[in-house]
Structures are given as structure tokens and as C-alpha cells.
PDB file of C-alpha atoms in Angstrom:
ATOM      1  CA  UNK A   1     -92.453 -19.631 -60.260  1.00  0.00           C
ATOM      2  CA  UNK A   2     -95.020 -18.802 -62.900  1.00  0.00           C
ATOM      3  CA  UNK A   3     -94.517 -16.040 -65.485  1.00  0.00           C
ATOM      4  CA  UNK A   4     -97.742 -14.949 -67.136  1.00  0.00           C
ATOM      5  CA  UNK A   5     -97.509 -12.620 -70.159  1.00  0.00           C
ATOM      6  CA  UNK A   6    -100.859 -11.528 -71.581  1.00  0.00           C
ATOM      7  CA  UNK A   7    -102.270  -8.878 -73.874  1.00  0.00           C
ATOM      8  CA  UNK A   8    -105.339  -6.651 -73.645  1.00  0.00           C
ATOM      9  CA  UNK A   9    -107.264  -4.342 -75.964  1.00  0.00           C
ATOM     10  CA  UNK A  10    -106.982  -6.877 -78.787  1.00  0.00           C
ATOM     11  CA  UNK A  11    -103.201  -7.209 -78.532  1.00  0.00           C
ATOM     12  CA  UNK A  12    -101.579 -10.646 -78.331  1.00  0.00           C
ATOM     13  CA  UNK A  13     -97.861 -10.621 -77.438  1.00  0.00           C
ATOM     14  CA  UNK A  14     -95.683 -12.420 -79.972  1.00  0.00           C
ATOM     15  CA  UNK A  15     -93.121 -15.059 -79.025  1.00  0.00           C
ATOM     16  CA  UNK A  16     -90.395 -12.450 -79.601  1.00  0.00           C
ATOM     17  CA  UNK A  17     -92.041 -10.083 -77.092  1.00  0.00           C
ATOM     18  CA  UNK A  18     -92.502 -12.931 -74.587  1.00  0.00           C
ATOM     19  CA  UNK A  19     -88.849 -14.004 -74.931  1.00  0.00           C
ATOM     20  CA  UNK A  20     -87.633 -10.406 -74.617  1.00  0.00           C
ATOM     21  CA  UNK A  21     -89.796  -9.886 -71.513  1.00  0.00           C
ATOM     22  CA  UNK A  22     -88.601 -13.096 -69.842  1.00  0.00           C
ATOM     23  CA  UNK A  23     -84.976 -12.176 -70.587  1.00  0.00           C
ATOM     24  CA  UNK A  24     -85.457  -8.737 -69.005  1.00  0.00           C
ATOM     25  CA  UNK A  25     -87.308 -10.204 -65.997  1.00  0.00           C
ATOM     26  CA  UNK A  26     -84.185 -12.198 -65.171  1.00  0.00           C
ATOM     27  CA  UNK A  27     -82.742  -8.975 -63.658  1.00  0.00           C
ATOM     28  CA  UNK A  28     -85.608  -8.694 -61.202  1.00  0.00           C
ATOM     29  CA  UNK A  29     -85.685 -12.410 -60.451  1.00  0.00           C
ATOM     30  CA  UNK A  30     -81.972 -12.215 -59.652  1.00  0.00           C
ATOM     31  CA  UNK A  31     -82.666  -9.488 -57.061  1.00  0.00           C
ATOM     32  CA  UNK A  32     -85.220 -11.594 -55.205  1.00  0.00           C
ATOM     33  CA  UNK A  33     -83.929 -15.074 -55.856  1.00  0.00           C
ATOM     34  CA  UNK A  34     -86.020 -17.797 -57.514  1.00  0.00           C
ATOM     35  CA  UNK A  35     -87.550 -19.201 -54.329  1.00  0.00           C
ATOM     36  CA  UNK A  36     -89.308 -16.071 -53.062  1.00  0.00           C
ATOM     37  CA  UNK A  37     -91.267 -15.099 -56.181  1.00  0.00           C
ATOM     38  CA  UNK A  38     -94.458 -17.090 -56.626  1.00  0.00           C
ATOM     39  CA  UNK A  39     -95.740 -15.403 -59.781  1.00  0.00           C
ATOM     40  CA  UNK A  40     -94.934 -12.596 -62.203  1.00  0.00           C
ATOM     41  CA  UNK A  41     -97.767 -11.125 -64.247  1.00  0.00           C
ATOM     42  CA  UNK A  42     -97.058  -8.942 -67.281  1.00  0.00           C
ATOM     43  CA  UNK A  43     -99.961  -7.267 -69.071  1.00  0.00           C
ATOM     44  CA  UNK A  44     -99.302  -5.592 -72.425  1.00  0.00           C
ATOM     45  CA  UNK A  45    -101.800  -3.171 -73.936  1.00  0.00           C
ATOM     46  CA  UNK A  46    -101.862  -1.249 -77.197  1.00  0.00           C
ATOM     47  CA  UNK A  47    -103.502   2.140 -77.594  1.00  0.00           C
ATOM     48  CA  UNK A  48    -103.620   4.340 -80.718  1.00  0.00           C
ATOM     49  CA  UNK A  49    -100.655   6.473 -79.610  1.00  0.00           C
ATOM     50  CA  UNK A  50     -98.705   4.248 -77.215  1.00  0.00           C
ATOM     51  CA  UNK A  51     -98.118   0.850 -75.623  1.00  0.00           C
ATOM     52  CA  UNK A  52     -98.578   0.165 -71.929  1.00  0.00           C
ATOM     53  CA  UNK A  53     -96.852  -2.539 -69.892  1.00  0.00           C
ATOM     54  CA  UNK A  54     -97.895  -3.462 -66.354  1.00  0.00           C
ATOM     55  CA  UNK A  55     -95.635  -5.810 -64.380  1.00  0.00           C
ATOM     56  CA  UNK A  56     -96.678  -7.235 -61.008  1.00  0.00           C
ATOM     57  CA  UNK A  57     -94.399  -9.439 -58.932  1.00  0.00           C
ATOM     58  CA  UNK A  58     -96.037 -11.598 -56.307  1.00  0.00           C
ATOM     59  CA  UNK A  59     -93.445 -12.459 -53.691  1.00  0.00           C
ATOM     60  CA  UNK A  60     -93.704 -13.968 -50.248  1.00  0.00           C
ATOM     61  CA  UNK A  61     -95.092 -11.150 -48.095  1.00  0.00           C
ATOM     62  CA  UNK A  62     -94.592  -8.437 -50.769  1.00  0.00           C
ATOM     63  CA  UNK A  63     -96.173  -7.156 -53.946  1.00  0.00           C
ATOM     64  CA  UNK A  64     -94.102  -5.016 -56.311  1.00  0.00           C
ATOM     65  CA  UNK A  65     -95.683  -3.315 -59.319  1.00  0.00           C
ATOM     66  CA  UNK A  66     -94.669  -1.024 -62.171  1.00  0.00           C
ATOM     67  CA  UNK A  67     -96.649   0.477 -65.037  1.00  0.00           C
ATOM     68  CA  UNK A  68     -95.088   2.282 -68.019  1.00  0.00           C
ATOM     69  CA  UNK A  69     -96.356   3.727 -71.308  1.00  0.00           C
ATOM     70  CA  UNK A  70     -94.191   4.308 -74.381  1.00  0.00           C
ATOM     71  CA  UNK A  71     -94.718   4.519 -78.155  1.00  0.00           C
ATOM     72  CA  UNK A  72     -92.538   1.384 -78.543  1.00  0.00           C
ATOM     73  CA  UNK A  73     -93.537  -1.925 -76.861  1.00  0.00           C
ATOM     74  CA  UNK A  74     -89.935  -3.033 -76.303  1.00  0.00           C
ATOM     75  CA  UNK A  75     -89.048   0.308 -74.732  1.00  0.00           C
ATOM     76  CA  UNK A  76     -92.100   0.069 -72.465  1.00  0.00           C
ATOM     77  CA  UNK A  77     -90.975  -3.392 -71.330  1.00  0.00           C
ATOM     78  CA  UNK A  78     -87.435  -2.110 -70.711  1.00  0.00           C
ATOM     79  CA  UNK A  79     -88.667   0.902 -68.755  1.00  0.00           C
ATOM     80  CA  UNK A  80     -91.065  -1.141 -66.622  1.00  0.00           C
ATOM     81  CA  UNK A  81     -88.302  -3.569 -65.631  1.00  0.00           C
ATOM     82  CA  UNK A  82     -85.957  -0.651 -64.869  1.00  0.00           C
ATOM     83  CA  UNK A  83     -88.678   0.903 -62.717  1.00  0.00           C
ATOM     84  CA  UNK A  84     -89.144  -2.358 -60.775  1.00  0.00           C
ATOM     85  CA  UNK A  85     -85.414  -2.728 -60.207  1.00  0.00           C
ATOM     86  CA  UNK A  86     -85.237   0.879 -59.043  1.00  0.00           C
ATOM     87  CA  UNK A  87     -88.128   0.361 -56.592  1.00  0.00           C
ATOM     88  CA  UNK A  88     -86.563  -2.778 -55.156  1.00  0.00           C
ATOM     89  CA  UNK A  89     -83.119  -1.175 -54.889  1.00  0.00           C
ATOM     90  CA  UNK A  90     -84.554   1.962 -53.252  1.00  0.00           C
ATOM     91  CA  UNK A  91     -86.585   0.030 -50.712  1.00  0.00           C
ATOM     92  CA  UNK A  92     -84.302  -2.968 -50.227  1.00  0.00           C
ATOM     93  CA  UNK A  93     -83.159  -2.109 -46.711  1.00  0.00           C
ATOM     94  CA  UNK A  94     -86.711  -1.300 -45.584  1.00  0.00           C
ATOM     95  CA  UNK A  95     -87.981  -4.527 -47.078  1.00  0.00           C
ATOM     96  CA  UNK A  96     -85.220  -6.606 -45.553  1.00  0.00           C
ATOM     97  CA  UNK A  97     -85.771  -5.237 -42.026  1.00  0.00           C
ATOM     98  CA  UNK A  98     -89.543  -5.705 -42.362  1.00  0.00           C
ATOM     99  CA  UNK A  99     -89.126  -9.295 -43.513  1.00  0.00           C
ATOM    100  CA  UNK A 100     -86.602 -10.064 -40.782  1.00  0.00           C
ATOM    101  CA  UNK A 101     -89.275  -9.065 -38.261  1.00  0.00           C
ATOM    102  CA  UNK A 102     -91.513 -11.638 -39.907  1.00  0.00           C
ATOM    103  CA  UNK A 103     -88.767 -14.247 -39.654  1.00  0.00           C
ATOM    104  CA  UNK A 104     -87.857 -14.286 -43.338  1.00  0.00           C
ATOM    105  CA  UNK A 105     -84.148 -13.528 -43.577  1.00  0.00           C
ATOM    106  CA  UNK A 106     -83.048 -14.256 -47.126  1.00  0.00           C
ATOM    107  CA  UNK A 107     -85.568 -12.747 -49.491  1.00  0.00           C
ATOM    108  CA  UNK A 108     -83.006 -11.130 -51.758  1.00  0.00           C
ATOM    109  CA  UNK A 109     -80.358 -13.224 -53.418  1.00  0.00           C
ATOM    110  CA  UNK A 110     -76.829 -12.899 -52.095  1.00  0.00           C
ATOM    111  CA  UNK A 111     -75.701 -12.032 -55.629  1.00  0.00           C
ATOM    112  CA  UNK A 112     -77.425  -8.623 -55.475  1.00  0.00           C
ATOM    113  CA  UNK A 113     -74.895  -5.961 -56.417  1.00  0.00           C
ATOM    114  CA  UNK A 114     -76.479  -2.526 -56.780  1.00  0.00           C
ATOM    115  CA  UNK A 115     -73.422  -0.914 -58.351  1.00  0.00           C
ATOM    116  CA  UNK A 116     -73.047  -3.392 -61.203  1.00  0.00           C
ATOM    117  CA  UNK A 117     -76.796  -3.423 -61.741  1.00  0.00           C
ATOM    118  CA  UNK A 118     -76.847   0.359 -61.905  1.00  0.00           C
ATOM    119  CA  UNK A 119     -74.121   0.321 -64.537  1.00  0.00           C
ATOM    120  CA  UNK A 120     -76.051  -2.287 -66.528  1.00  0.00           C
ATOM    121  CA  UNK A 121     -79.299  -0.309 -66.472  1.00  0.00           C
ATOM    122  CA  UNK A 122     -79.308   2.905 -68.211  1.00  0.00           C
ATOM    123  CA  UNK A 123    -112.283   9.792 -64.452  1.00  0.00           C
ATOM    124  CA  UNK A 124    -115.725  10.690 -64.971  1.00  0.00           C
ATOM    125  CA  UNK A 125    -117.090   7.140 -64.913  1.00  0.00           C
ATOM    126  CA  UNK A 126    -116.180   4.008 -63.045  1.00  0.00           C
ATOM    127  CA  UNK A 127    -113.858   2.034 -65.268  1.00  0.00           C
ATOM    128  CA  UNK A 128    -112.530  -0.591 -62.886  1.00  0.00           C
ATOM    129  CA  UNK A 129    -113.736  -2.373 -59.782  1.00  0.00           C
ATOM    130  CA  UNK A 130    -111.088  -4.052 -57.659  1.00  0.00           C
ATOM    131  CA  UNK A 131    -111.318  -6.250 -54.565  1.00  0.00           C
ATOM    132  CA  UNK A 132    -108.489  -6.290 -52.054  1.00  0.00           C
ATOM    133  CA  UNK A 133    -107.664  -8.295 -48.983  1.00  0.00           C
ATOM    134  CA  UNK A 134    -107.102  -6.103 -45.939  1.00  0.00           C
ATOM    135  CA  UNK A 135    -103.857  -7.123 -44.304  1.00  0.00           C
ATOM    136  CA  UNK A 136    -103.053  -6.076 -40.728  1.00  0.00           C
ATOM    137  CA  UNK A 137     -99.933  -3.889 -40.720  1.00  0.00           C
ATOM    138  CA  UNK A 138     -98.409  -0.767 -39.256  1.00  0.00           C
ATOM    139  CA  UNK A 139     -98.556   2.629 -40.950  1.00  0.00           C
ATOM    140  CA  UNK A 140     -94.872   2.360 -41.921  1.00  0.00           C
ATOM    141  CA  UNK A 141     -95.464  -1.025 -43.553  1.00  0.00           C
ATOM    142  CA  UNK A 142     -98.427   0.466 -45.458  1.00  0.00           C
ATOM    143  CA  UNK A 143     -96.244   3.320 -46.731  1.00  0.00           C
ATOM    144  CA  UNK A 144     -93.690   0.772 -47.897  1.00  0.00           C
ATOM    145  CA  UNK A 145     -96.419  -1.148 -49.758  1.00  0.00           C
ATOM    146  CA  UNK A 146     -97.632   2.138 -51.278  1.00  0.00           C
ATOM    147  CA  UNK A 147     -94.134   2.824 -52.613  1.00  0.00           C
ATOM    148  CA  UNK A 148     -93.747  -0.696 -53.952  1.00  0.00           C
ATOM    149  CA  UNK A 149     -97.064  -0.751 -55.801  1.00  0.00           C
ATOM    150  CA  UNK A 150     -96.546   2.676 -57.349  1.00  0.00           C
ATOM    151  CA  UNK A 151    -100.115   3.751 -56.562  1.00  0.00           C
ATOM    152  CA  UNK A 152    -101.222   7.058 -55.026  1.00  0.00           C
ATOM    153  CA  UNK A 153    -102.883   5.352 -52.045  1.00  0.00           C
ATOM    154  CA  UNK A 154    -102.915   2.090 -50.108  1.00  0.00           C
ATOM    155  CA  UNK A 155    -105.772   0.634 -48.031  1.00  0.00           C
ATOM    156  CA  UNK A 156    -104.811  -1.462 -45.008  1.00  0.00           C
ATOM    157  CA  UNK A 157    -106.019  -2.766 -41.652  1.00  0.00           C
ATOM    158  CA  UNK A 158    -104.234  -0.961 -38.817  1.00  0.00           C
ATOM    159  CA  UNK A 159    -102.540  -3.568 -36.642  1.00  0.00           C
ATOM    160  CA  UNK A 160    -103.099  -1.555 -33.422  1.00  0.00           C
ATOM    161  CA  UNK A 161    -106.697  -0.353 -33.853  1.00  0.00           C
ATOM    162  CA  UNK A 162    -107.960  -3.138 -36.145  1.00  0.00           C
ATOM    163  CA  UNK A 163    -109.670  -0.474 -38.287  1.00  0.00           C
ATOM    164  CA  UNK A 164    -109.449   0.207 -42.007  1.00  0.00           C
ATOM    165  CA  UNK A 165    -107.038   3.039 -42.861  1.00  0.00           C
ATOM    166  CA  UNK A 166    -105.801   4.650 -46.056  1.00  0.00           C
ATOM    167  CA  UNK A 167    -102.325   6.034 -46.505  1.00  0.00           C
ATOM    168  CA  UNK A 168    -101.783   8.260 -49.548  1.00  0.00           C
ATOM    169  CA  UNK A 169     -99.149  10.337 -51.281  1.00  0.00           C
ATOM    170  CA  UNK A 170     -99.835  14.068 -51.190  1.00  0.00           C
ATOM    171  CA  UNK A 171     -99.018  16.402 -54.079  1.00  0.00           C
ATOM    172  CA  UNK A 172     -96.204  17.929 -52.009  1.00  0.00           C
ATOM    173  CA  UNK A 173     -94.515  14.493 -51.765  1.00  0.00           C
ATOM    174  CA  UNK A 174     -95.423  13.804 -48.126  1.00  0.00           C
ATOM    175  CA  UNK A 175     -97.655  10.995 -46.911  1.00  0.00           C
ATOM    176  CA  UNK A 176    -100.989  11.305 -45.156  1.00  0.00           C
ATOM    177  CA  UNK A 177    -103.140   8.766 -43.336  1.00  0.00           C
ATOM    178  CA  UNK A 178    -106.933   8.564 -43.174  1.00  0.00           C
ATOM    179  CA  UNK A 179    -108.282   6.708 -40.157  1.00  0.00           C
ATOM    180  CA  UNK A 180    -111.813   5.325 -40.058  1.00  0.00           C
ATOM    181  CA  UNK A 181    -114.090   5.280 -37.029  1.00  0.00           C
TER     182      UNK A 181
END
């Protein structure tokens, strides 16, 4: 497993920040188990009034992401890890049943104990262009991916129609799906 900790906007993370981040990531790694995570990418950014931390976990069959801003870099790291743990804990049963369908039974470590972990945790212009790989999946799997990435929408290839669809989170908290023709 590769852990990549980088900085943007002229910020270079110190060894202390890298060590702190790796120590905190141990919580998340423990949830998945060492063998299922291929890479963890942490991007730290500094702005005039706050610090932003983006953590992306690349796991077999899943992508989990959290993004947090805070005036303190260490607090932003803490909050982003807590957010990841919360996402995994919230969606653990959905993830496990989805992965069992794919034939992957033991994605999460057997040492996962939600109770003890819970006690331990207290555009006007185009600014980014991103390429994605369309993965065939059901609408329910796309909603799960949407929740795990923390985005407002998720683009996927519908497994039944073989057409590009978009599932998104509405302001009222419900999900909606856009089908292409």
C-alpha cells in the first residue's frame, strides 16, 4: 500500500504533518485491512483563512473520499479522517453486501469494532477538468459510490441499458437519476 502526502498552493507538508497524518490514517487502514487498500492520497492546501485536506482511499472495487477545511492543519487532518471513518461505518453493511456479490468477502478487517472506534473518535469559470472511467453498475451501486465520494453527483454506466447516467443528491436530501438517450 502506498501513502502519498502532498501539498498544493505553495504548501509543503512537514515531516511532523506527514507523521501525524500517517498515524491518523491507521484508523482507516484498520477498518479495511492492509490488503484491500492499494493507495491513499492526501492533499494538503493552504489558503489565507484556512487549510484544506483531501483524503482519497483507493481500495479494491471502492473509492472513499473526504474533504475538510479548518483554520488549523492538524484539525483539518483529524476531521477528514473522522469523516472517512464515519462514511465507512455508515455504509459498511451496504459495501459488504455489494462486495460479496462481486465475490470479495473479507474487505473489512475482522478487528472492526464500531463501538470502540466511536468512543475513540470524538463557479463562474472552469477551474478543473477531470476525466473519469465509466464503470457499469446499478443505480443503487452508483448511489453508494456517491455517498462514499462525498460529491453531489456521480456519473456511471447503467448496467442494464449500457447508457451513461448521473445520480445526484437533491437539496431536500433525496436522490435523483438522469438517464441519457
